């Protein structure tokens, strides 16, 4: 199973719905798992995922996620 870590700022807002979770929900039907990052993200959380998706990375945890993914 392919796993994608979703770095979406506010999963319940409309923009995230049509830019991220809406299109990616189609992937769930194709054996792809969407993962929400834990509140205290550490580098080892990235070991179990195949890809990281960031939408408008402007919140501190999103910047931390981008930095951890780069490392």
mmCIF file of C-alpha atoms in Angstrom:
data_model
loop_
_atom_site.group_PDB
_atom_site.id
_atom_site.type_symbol
_atom_site.label_atom_id
_atom_site.label_comp_id
_atom_site.label_asym_id
_atom_site.label_seq_id
_atom_site.Cartn_x
_atom_site.Cartn_y
_atom_site.Cartn_z
ATOM 1 C CA UNK A 1 0.000 0.000 0.000
ATOM 2 C CA UNK A 2 1.283 3.471 -0.939
ATOM 3 C CA UNK A 3 1.116 6.004 1.938
ATOM 4 C CA UNK A 4 0.890 9.795 1.574
ATOM 5 C CA UNK A 5 1.386 12.138 4.537
ATOM 6 C CA UNK A 6 -1.057 15.036 4.079
ATOM 7 C CA UNK A 7 0.323 18.417 5.168
ATOM 8 C CA UNK A 8 -2.968 20.284 4.755
ATOM 9 C CA UNK A 9 -3.433 23.402 6.945
ATOM 10 C CA UNK A 10 -7.110 23.038 7.824
ATOM 11 C CA UNK A 11 -8.656 19.744 6.645
ATOM 12 C CA UNK A 12 -12.192 20.993 7.291
ATOM 13 C CA UNK A 13 -12.080 24.181 5.175
ATOM 14 C CA UNK A 14 -13.434 24.358 1.630
ATOM 15 C CA UNK A 15 -10.111 25.087 -0.044
ATOM 16 C CA UNK A 16 -8.507 22.003 1.451
ATOM 17 C CA UNK A 17 -11.541 19.997 0.414
ATOM 18 C CA UNK A 18 -11.353 20.766 -3.308
ATOM 19 C CA UNK A 19 -7.543 21.094 -3.586
ATOM 20 C CA UNK A 20 -6.442 18.198 -1.412
ATOM 21 C CA UNK A 21 -8.884 15.814 0.210
ATOM 22 C CA UNK A 22 -11.376 15.804 -2.636
ATOM 23 C CA UNK A 23 -8.902 14.718 -5.336
ATOM 24 C CA UNK A 24 -6.923 12.500 -2.971
ATOM 25 C CA UNK A 25 -10.045 10.658 -1.813
ATOM 26 C CA UNK A 26 -10.161 9.142 -5.290
ATOM 27 C CA UNK A 27 -6.737 7.651 -4.573
ATOM 28 C CA UNK A 28 -8.074 5.891 -1.472
ATOM 29 C CA UNK A 29 -10.135 3.723 -3.785
ATOM 30 C CA UNK A 30 -6.885 2.656 -5.456
ATOM 31 C CA UNK A 31 -5.199 1.240 -2.348
ATOM 32 C CA UNK A 32 -3.489 4.475 -1.276
ATOM 33 C CA UNK A 33 -3.587 5.544 2.368
ATOM 34 C CA UNK A 34 -3.789 9.225 3.369
ATOM 35 C CA UNK A 35 -2.149 9.959 6.724
ATOM 36 C CA UNK A 36 -2.633 13.048 8.882
ATOM 37 C CA UNK A 37 0.569 14.101 10.655
ATOM 38 C CA UNK A 38 0.665 13.752 14.459
ATOM 39 C CA UNK A 39 0.608 16.949 16.571
ATOM 40 C CA UNK A 40 4.256 16.551 17.593
ATOM 41 C CA UNK A 41 5.836 15.622 14.269
ATOM 42 C CA UNK A 42 9.280 14.028 14.417
ATOM 43 C CA UNK A 43 11.526 12.859 11.604
ATOM 44 C CA UNK A 44 10.788 9.195 12.295
ATOM 45 C CA UNK A 45 7.111 9.716 11.366
ATOM 46 C CA UNK A 46 8.305 10.110 7.775
ATOM 47 C CA UNK A 47 9.908 6.660 7.686
ATOM 48 C CA UNK A 48 6.574 4.932 7.169
ATOM 49 C CA UNK A 49 5.328 7.080 4.272
ATOM 50 C CA UNK A 50 6.113 7.064 0.566
ATOM 51 C CA UNK A 51 5.294 10.698 -0.224
ATOM 52 C CA UNK A 52 4.480 14.019 1.463
ATOM 53 C CA UNK A 53 1.829 16.394 0.146
ATOM 54 C CA UNK A 54 1.957 20.023 1.344
ATOM 55 C CA UNK A 55 -0.768 22.532 0.583
ATOM 56 C CA UNK A 56 0.108 26.178 1.240
ATOM 57 C CA UNK A 57 2.841 25.512 3.786
ATOM 58 C CA UNK A 58 2.620 28.536 6.078
ATOM 59 C CA UNK A 59 1.894 27.162 9.542
ATOM 60 C CA UNK A 60 4.840 26.255 11.820
ATOM 61 C CA UNK A 61 4.058 22.530 11.792
ATOM 62 C CA UNK A 62 3.981 22.547 7.976
ATOM 63 C CA UNK A 63 7.369 24.233 7.807
ATOM 64 C CA UNK A 64 8.658 21.647 10.293
ATOM 65 C CA UNK A 65 7.218 18.889 8.088
ATOM 66 C CA UNK A 66 8.922 20.328 4.977
ATOM 67 C CA UNK A 67 12.210 20.552 6.827
ATOM 68 C CA UNK A 68 11.922 16.983 8.143
ATOM 69 C CA UNK A 69 11.034 15.677 4.673
ATOM 70 C CA UNK A 70 14.030 17.453 3.167
ATOM 71 C CA UNK A 71 16.370 15.888 5.721
#
